[in-house]
Amino acid sequence: MDTQKEQWIEETMNSLDGLRFTRASEALRERLLVLAEEVKTIRPLVTRRTLWMTAASVVLIIMVNISTVISAQRKSLQSEELDSSYFSYMNQQL
Amino acid sequence: MTDNAAAEALRSGDPRAFTLLVDQYADSIYRLVMSIVQHQEEAEDITQEVFTTVFTSIGKFKGDSLLSTWMYRIAVNKCQEMLRKQSRQKRSGKHVSYDLAGQHHVAVQSAYMHPQQELENNERAQILIGALNQLPEQQRIAFTMHKIDGFSYEEIAEILDTSLSAVESLIFRGRKQLKLLLATYYDEHY
């Protein structure tokens, strides 16, 4: 590759170096600020995270209740069995 | 306001956070989008879409990267969607063409519309941009982000959600391909 061509390629490759960056126009900025206002008004009061946490808490409470009922039922069954075995023993004695 | 504080404020619906976010990032997001899509109206529409997504999806931001990185990632994704849509629809625009030696005519977008663009070597920049548009999408985006927007390789890797070596390779291959395209252009025109 000849030097002149190489130099031209190199200069062209660097031709964007002096590029002045554009800024968002005032009109676009206005549109974005209006958008921000709109989003603020439609934004839900409760966040999704809070919603999931609430749902998880409700499920947890229900599960604790179910397990309490089951364990209470088991205890009452055990106590009934104990009572009946005791009374059957007493009846035998009499 | 720091990135994390801004994200928290947005999540909690702090009204000032939205305005601050626009003030802080409108220019940089627009610049990035503009350098990729190279069309003012489309760049403005995409910038608006980016902010809509940010405002409505802030709950999905996990905080494992900077808020700005997350926003740039959204912007790049939207640009890629637009470029793919354009390539599918083969939408016609204002074009001029130049010859590539031994190849077919290549259409080059002539209307590179940086409104405040002031370049001494405007003609060469147009040629470079024309060649840039011939690169594969990922190479073009990585090269543009580095060369025009001034992002570091590390930042590009984070934004494109890829490795540093992948970015280095993309830019290296992009540069090599650009030099080939420019050499061909030189042979044709000088």
Coordinates of N, CA and C in Angstrom, one line a residue, chain A residues 11-44:
Chain A
E11 N -6.2 9.2 8.1 CA -6.9 10.5 8.3 C -8.4 10.3 8.3
T12 N -8.9 9.5 7.4 CA -10.3 9.2 7.3 C -10.8 8.5 8.5
M13 N -10.0 7.5 9.0 CA -10.3 6.8 10.2 C -10.5 7.7 11.4
N14 N -9.7 8.8 11.4 CA -9.7 9.7 12.5 C -10.6 10.9 12.3
S15 N -11.3 10.9 11.2 CA -12.1 12.1 10.8 C -13.3 12.3 11.8
L16 N -13.6 11.3 12.6 CA -14.7 11.6 13.5 C -14.2 12.1 14.8
D17 N -12.9 12.3 15.0 CA -12.4 12.7 16.2 C -12.8 14.1 16.6
G18 N -13.1 15.0 15.6 CA -13.5 16.3 15.9 C -15.0 16.5 16.0
L19 N -15.7 15.3 16.0 CA -17.2 15.4 16.1 C -17.7 16.1 17.3
R20 N -18.6 17.0 17.1 CA -19.2 17.6 18.3 C -20.4 16.9 18.6
F21 N -20.5 16.4 19.8 CA -21.7 15.6 20.2 C -22.9 16.5 20.2
T22 N -24.0 15.8 19.8 CA -25.3 16.5 19.7 C -25.9 16.5 21.1
R23 N -26.8 17.3 21.4 CA -27.6 17.3 22.6 C -29.0 17.1 22.3
A24 N -29.8 16.6 23.2 CA -31.2 16.4 23.0 C -31.8 17.8 22.8
S25 N -32.7 17.9 21.8 CA -33.3 19.2 21.6 C -34.2 19.6 22.8
E26 N -34.6 20.8 22.8 CA -35.5 21.3 23.9 C -36.9 20.6 23.8
A27 N -37.3 20.4 22.5 CA -38.6 19.7 22.2 C -38.6 18.3 22.8
L28 N -37.4 17.6 22.6 CA -37.3 16.2 23.1 C -37.3 16.2 24.6
R29 N -36.6 17.2 25.2 CA -36.5 17.3 26.6 C -37.9 17.5 27.2
E30 N -38.7 18.4 26.6 CA -40.0 18.6 27.0 C -40.9 17.4 26.9
R31 N -40.7 16.6 25.8 CA -41.5 15.4 25.7 C -41.2 14.4 26.8
L32 N -39.9 14.3 27.1 CA -39.5 13.4 28.2 C -40.0 13.8 29.6
L33 N -40.0 15.2 29.8 CA -40.5 15.6 31.1 C -42.0 15.4 31.2
V34 N -42.7 15.6 30.1 CA -44.2 15.3 30.1 C -44.4 13.8 30.3
L35 N -43.6 13.0 29.7 CA -43.6 11.6 29.9 C -43.4 11.2 31.4
A36 N -42.5 11.8 32.0 CA -42.2 11.6 33.4 C -43.4 11.9 34.2
E37 N -44.1 13.0 33.9 CA -45.3 13.4 34.6 C -46.4 12.4 34.5
E38 N -46.5 11.9 33.2 CA -47.6 10.9 32.9 C -47.3 9.6 33.7
V39 N -46.1 9.2 33.6 CA -45.7 7.9 34.3 C -45.9 8.0 35.8
K40 N -45.6 9.2 36.3 CA -45.8 9.4 37.8 C -47.3 9.2 38.2
T41 N -48.2 9.7 37.3 CA -49.6 9.7 37.7 C -50.2 8.3 37.5
I42 N -49.6 7.5 36.6 CA -50.2 6.2 36.4 C -49.4 5.1 37.2
R43 N -48.4 5.6 37.9 CA -47.6 4.6 38.7 C -48.4 4.0 39.8
P44 N -48.4 2.7 39.9 CA -49.2 2.1 41.0 C -48.7 2.5 42.4

